[in-house]
Amino acid sequence: MKETAVLERFIEGKGLRHSKPREQILSVFLSIEQHITIDELWAAVRKKHPGIGYATVYRTLKLFAECGLCSEINFEDGTTRYEHSYGHSHHDHLICTSCGKFFEVVDSEIEKLQERLVKRYGFQLQYHRMNLYGTCRNCRVGIDRRAARTGVPVHSGKGRAAS
Amino acid sequence: MKETAVLERFIEGKGLRHSKPREQILSVFLSIEQHITIDELWAAVRKKHPGIGYATVYRTLKLFAECGLCSEINFEDGTTRYEHSYGHSHHDHLICTSCGKFFEVVDSEIEKLQERLVKRYGFQLQYHRMNLYGTCRNCRVGIDRRAARTGVPVHSGKGRAAS
DNA sequence: ATACCTGCAAATGTTTTGCGACTAA
DNA sequence: TTAGTCGCAAAACATTTGCAGGTAT
C-alpha cells in the first residue's frame, strides 16, 4: 500500500477529514529521506506551501506517528527527530559525529543477543534503541589530511567509551 | 580516588573554587543510586539544604559531567537524566516500561558485534547507547493477575518492534 | 449544519543566562 | 581585594493548547 493510502485509510477509519495541508506535509515529508526535526520539516513545507503553520506540521507529524508513517527518535544531543517508518522495518543508527550523516543498520546477531541478554534478567523485550556514534571514512580522511598539514594528530586510536 | 577527590582536583586544576553547595550536591547525588532528572536531584538536595537554588544544581551537574563524575542520558520519553559515571564502566540500559525500573547491563559479545557492524560501514566507533525496553518479571506477574481477573489478555506474545 | 482542521497567539515546560550580593582564597 | 559562585528572576527554547474562522462532508 502506498503511504498516501495508509493515511487516507487511517483518516477514514477514525472519522477524520482529508485536507490539503495534510497531503502537502506528507508529500514533503516523504520527499526528504532524512531524520528531520519539526522545524526543518516546517521550513521545507513552507518553501512549497507558504501558508502552513508550525502547529499544523506539529499536529500532522503526531498524526503520522499514530498511523505508523513516521516515528519519533531522541538522539543524544537532545534533538527530537522524525523518520519514515512505513515500509521501513526495524533498524538501528550509525551516526557520524563529524559530518552528522546517518546510516540505518541492522545486525541480526545483535538482535538475537539482545533477546538473550534481556531474558537473563527476566525481562520480556518490547523494543530497543541502539545508536552507534563514530566517524565515517570520509571524515577520517579529512581529519587525517588536516593532521598531516598541522602535524597534530586529531583522533585517538580508541575513542571514548560511553558511560 | 574518591569522588570528592576527583571534584577537588578538577576544581583546583581549573582555578575554580570549593564551595559548600557543590559538596552538598555531590554528597546527595552520590547517595542516590539512580538515574535522576535535575528536578529530582534538586528536590532531594533541598530536603537537606533548603537554600540551594535550581540553577546551582543545574550548573553543578554540568560541572560534574565535565570532570567525569556523571553523564547525561536522553531517554525515549524525552527526559534527560544523570547517572553516576565515575568508577562505573560502560554499560547499557534495561528499562521496565511498566514500573520504570532500570538495570545496567553489559554483554561483551554484543559489544564485539557492534565493532564489527560499524567496521562494515567504514566507521570508527567512538561510543554508543543501547536502551532495551520491556517488562520485568514482577510487572508481568501483576499484569497476568489483572488479566486473569478481567479475562482480558494485556500483553501480546511478541511486543512491538522499534522502527 | 456539524464537527473537524487550520493558523495564530498564547500557555506550558524545560534549559540557560544576567545580575547583584556573597564568599573563598 | 579579586574573581568565582550563589540564588533569584528573567530569557531563551521547544512543545503543546485554546480559540475564532475556514473547510470537508
Short mmCIF file of N, CA and C in Angstrom, two decimals, chain B residues 89-159:
data_model
loop_
_atom_site.label_atom_id
_atom_site.label_comp_id
_atom_site.label_asym_id
_atom_site.label_seq_id
_atom_site.Cartn_x
_atom_site.Cartn_y
_atom_site.Cartn_z
N SER B 89 31.97 1.57 34.71
CA SER B 89 32.41 1.38 33.33
C SER B 89 31.21 1.43 32.40
N HIS B 90 31.48 1.35 31.13
CA HIS B 90 30.39 1.41 30.14
C HIS B 90 29.32 0.35 30.41
N HIS B 91 28.09 0.75 30.19
CA HIS B 91 27.00 -0.22 30.31
C HIS B 91 25.82 0.27 29.49
N ASP B 92 24.90 -0.64 29.22
CA ASP B 92 23.67 -0.26 28.53
C ASP B 92 22.53 -0.33 29.53
N HIS B 93 21.31 -0.05 29.06
CA HIS B 93 20.18 0.00 29.99
C HIS B 93 19.03 -0.90 29.59
N LEU B 94 18.50 -1.50 30.62
CA LEU B 94 17.31 -2.31 30.52
C LEU B 94 16.26 -1.55 31.31
N ILE B 95 15.15 -1.21 30.68
CA ILE B 95 14.18 -0.35 31.35
C ILE B 95 12.80 -0.97 31.31
N CYS B 96 12.19 -1.09 32.47
CA CYS B 96 10.84 -1.66 32.50
C CYS B 96 9.84 -0.56 32.16
N THR B 97 9.05 -0.79 31.12
CA THR B 97 8.10 0.22 30.66
C THR B 97 6.89 0.28 31.58
N SER B 98 6.80 -0.66 32.49
CA SER B 98 5.64 -0.67 33.38
C SER B 98 5.95 0.02 34.71
N CYS B 99 7.04 -0.40 35.37
CA CYS B 99 7.33 0.19 36.68
C CYS B 99 8.47 1.19 36.61
N GLY B 100 9.14 1.30 35.46
CA GLY B 100 10.18 2.31 35.32
C GLY B 100 11.54 1.91 35.89
N LYS B 101 11.65 0.69 36.40
CA LYS B 101 12.92 0.25 36.98
C LYS B 101 14.03 0.19 35.92
N PHE B 102 15.25 0.51 36.34
CA PHE B 102 16.42 0.47 35.45
C PHE B 102 17.36 -0.65 35.85
N PHE B 103 17.97 -1.27 34.86
CA PHE B 103 19.08 -2.16 35.14
C PHE B 103 20.23 -1.75 34.25
N GLU B 104 21.44 -1.83 34.80
CA GLU B 104 22.60 -1.54 33.97
C GLU B 104 23.16 -2.88 33.53
N VAL B 105 23.33 -3.04 32.24
CA VAL B 105 23.75 -4.34 31.72
C VAL B 105 24.89 -4.19 30.72
N VAL B 106 25.64 -5.26 30.55
CA VAL B 106 26.66 -5.30 29.51
C VAL B 106 26.69 -6.69 28.93
N ASP B 107 26.90 -6.77 27.66
CA ASP B 107 27.06 -8.07 27.02
C ASP B 107 28.26 -7.93 26.10
N SER B 108 29.34 -8.59 26.48
CA SER B 108 30.60 -8.37 25.74
C SER B 108 30.49 -8.84 24.31
N GLU B 109 29.65 -9.84 24.07
CA GLU B 109 29.51 -10.31 22.68
C GLU B 109 28.83 -9.24 21.83
N ILE B 110 27.83 -8.60 22.40
CA ILE B 110 27.16 -7.53 21.66
C ILE B 110 28.16 -6.42 21.37
N GLU B 111 28.98 -6.11 22.36
CA GLU B 111 29.96 -5.03 22.17
C GLU B 111 30.89 -5.36 21.00
N LYS B 112 31.28 -6.62 20.93
CA LYS B 112 32.17 -7.02 19.82
C LYS B 112 31.46 -6.91 18.49
N LEU B 113 30.22 -7.37 18.46
CA LEU B 113 29.46 -7.33 17.20
C LEU B 113 29.20 -5.89 16.76
N GLN B 114 29.07 -5.01 17.71
CA GLN B 114 28.88 -3.60 17.36
C GLN B 114 30.11 -3.08 16.62
N GLU B 115 31.26 -3.45 17.12
CA GLU B 115 32.51 -3.06 16.45
C GLU B 115 32.53 -3.59 15.02
N ARG B 116 32.15 -4.85 14.89
CA ARG B 116 32.18 -5.48 13.57
C ARG B 116 31.21 -4.79 12.63
N LEU B 117 30.02 -4.54 13.14
CA LEU B 117 28.97 -3.91 12.34
C LEU B 117 29.44 -2.55 11.80
N VAL B 118 30.01 -1.80 12.70
CA VAL B 118 30.44 -0.46 12.36
C VAL B 118 31.57 -0.47 11.32
N LYS B 119 32.46 -1.42 11.45
CA LYS B 119 33.58 -1.52 10.51
C LYS B 119 33.09 -1.77 9.10
N ARG B 120 32.02 -2.54 9.00
CA ARG B 120 31.48 -2.82 7.66
C ARG B 120 31.07 -1.54 6.94
N TYR B 121 30.81 -0.51 7.70
CA TYR B 121 30.41 0.76 7.08
C TYR B 121 31.58 1.74 7.03
N GLY B 122 32.76 1.26 7.34
CA GLY B 122 33.93 2.14 7.30
C GLY B 122 33.97 3.12 8.45
N PHE B 123 33.19 2.87 9.49
CA PHE B 123 33.17 3.77 10.63
C PHE B 123 34.21 3.37 11.66
N GLN B 124 34.59 4.36 12.44
CA GLN B 124 35.39 4.08 13.61
C GLN B 124 34.51 4.44 14.81
N LEU B 125 34.22 3.45 15.62
CA LEU B 125 33.27 3.65 16.71
C LEU B 125 33.87 4.52 17.81
N GLN B 126 33.07 5.50 18.27
CA GLN B 126 33.51 6.30 19.41
C GLN B 126 32.77 5.87 20.68
N TYR B 127 31.45 5.79 20.57
CA TYR B 127 30.67 5.34 21.71
C TYR B 127 29.28 4.95 21.21
N HIS B 128 28.50 4.38 22.08
CA HIS B 128 27.15 4.02 21.65
C HIS B 128 26.20 4.09 22.83
N ARG B 129 24.92 4.06 22.50
CA ARG B 129 23.88 3.98 23.53
C ARG B 129 22.93 2.88 23.11
N MET B 130 22.67 2.00 24.02
CA MET B 130 21.69 0.95 23.73
C MET B 130 20.72 0.87 24.91
N ASN B 131 19.47 1.13 24.63
CA ASN B 131 18.43 1.03 25.66
C ASN B 131 17.42 -0.03 25.24
N LEU B 132 17.21 -1.00 26.13
CA LEU B 132 16.27 -2.08 25.84
C LEU B 132 15.03 -1.88 26.71
N TYR B 133 13.88 -1.79 26.10
CA TYR B 133 12.63 -1.56 26.83
C TYR B 133 11.79 -2.81 26.84
N GLY B 134 11.25 -3.12 27.99
CA GLY B 134 10.40 -4.30 28.09
C GLY B 134 9.69 -4.32 29.43
N THR B 135 9.17 -5.48 29.77
CA THR B 135 8.50 -5.60 31.06
C THR B 135 9.29 -6.55 31.94
N CYS B 136 9.46 -6.17 33.20
CA CYS B 136 10.22 -7.01 34.12
C CYS B 136 9.30 -8.10 34.67
N ARG B 137 9.90 -9.09 35.26
CA ARG B 137 9.14 -10.25 35.71
C ARG B 137 8.03 -9.85 36.68
N ASN B 138 8.40 -9.01 37.66
CA ASN B 138 7.42 -8.59 38.65
C ASN B 138 6.20 -7.97 38.02
N CYS B 139 6.44 -7.07 37.08
CA CYS B 139 5.32 -6.40 36.45
C CYS B 139 4.47 -7.38 35.65
N ARG B 140 5.11 -8.32 35.01
CA ARG B 140 4.33 -9.27 34.22
C ARG B 140 3.43 -10.10 35.11
N VAL B 141 3.93 -10.47 36.29
CA VAL B 141 3.08 -11.20 37.22
C VAL B 141 1.85 -10.38 37.53
N GLY B 142 2.06 -9.11 37.84
CA GLY B 142 0.94 -8.23 38.13
C GLY B 142 -0.02 -8.15 36.96
N ILE B 143 0.54 -8.00 35.76
CA ILE B 143 -0.29 -7.89 34.58
C ILE B 143 -1.10 -9.17 34.37
N ASP B 144 -0.44 -10.31 34.55
CA ASP B 144 -1.14 -11.57 34.35
C ASP B 144 -2.27 -11.74 35.36
N ARG B 145 -2.03 -11.35 36.59
CA ARG B 145 -3.08 -11.43 37.61
C ARG B 145 -4.28 -10.60 37.19
N ARG B 146 -3.98 -9.37 36.79
CA ARG B 146 -5.06 -8.49 36.38
C ARG B 146 -5.83 -9.10 35.20
N ALA B 147 -5.07 -9.67 34.27
CA ALA B 147 -5.71 -10.26 33.10
C ALA B 147 -6.61 -11.41 33.51
N ALA B 148 -6.15 -12.21 34.48
CA ALA B 148 -6.93 -13.35 34.92
C ALA B 148 -8.25 -12.88 35.54
N ARG B 149 -8.16 -11.79 36.28
CA ARG B 149 -9.35 -11.26 36.92
C ARG B 149 -10.36 -10.74 35.89
N THR B 150 -9.83 -9.97 34.92
CA THR B 150 -10.73 -9.31 33.97
C THR B 150 -11.02 -10.17 32.75
N GLY B 151 -10.19 -11.19 32.55
CA GLY B 151 -10.38 -12.00 31.37
C GLY B 151 -9.83 -11.39 30.10
N VAL B 152 -9.16 -10.24 30.25
CA VAL B 152 -8.59 -9.60 29.08
C VAL B 152 -7.06 -9.75 29.07
N PRO B 153 -6.53 -10.38 28.04
CA PRO B 153 -5.08 -10.52 27.97
C PRO B 153 -4.44 -9.14 27.75
N VAL B 154 -3.41 -8.83 28.53
CA VAL B 154 -2.87 -7.48 28.48
C VAL B 154 -1.60 -7.37 27.65
N HIS B 155 -0.79 -8.41 27.66
CA HIS B 155 0.42 -8.28 26.83
C HIS B 155 0.41 -9.29 25.71
N SER B 156 0.86 -8.83 24.56
CA SER B 156 0.92 -9.72 23.41
C SER B 156 2.13 -10.62 23.58
N GLY B 157 2.21 -11.66 22.78
CA GLY B 157 3.32 -12.58 22.88
C GLY B 157 4.61 -11.99 22.36
N LYS B 158 4.50 -11.06 21.43
CA LYS B 158 5.69 -10.59 20.75
C LYS B 158 6.18 -9.21 21.21
N GLY B 159 5.30 -8.32 21.48
CA GLY B 159 5.72 -6.96 21.74
C GLY B 159 5.94 -6.28 20.40
#
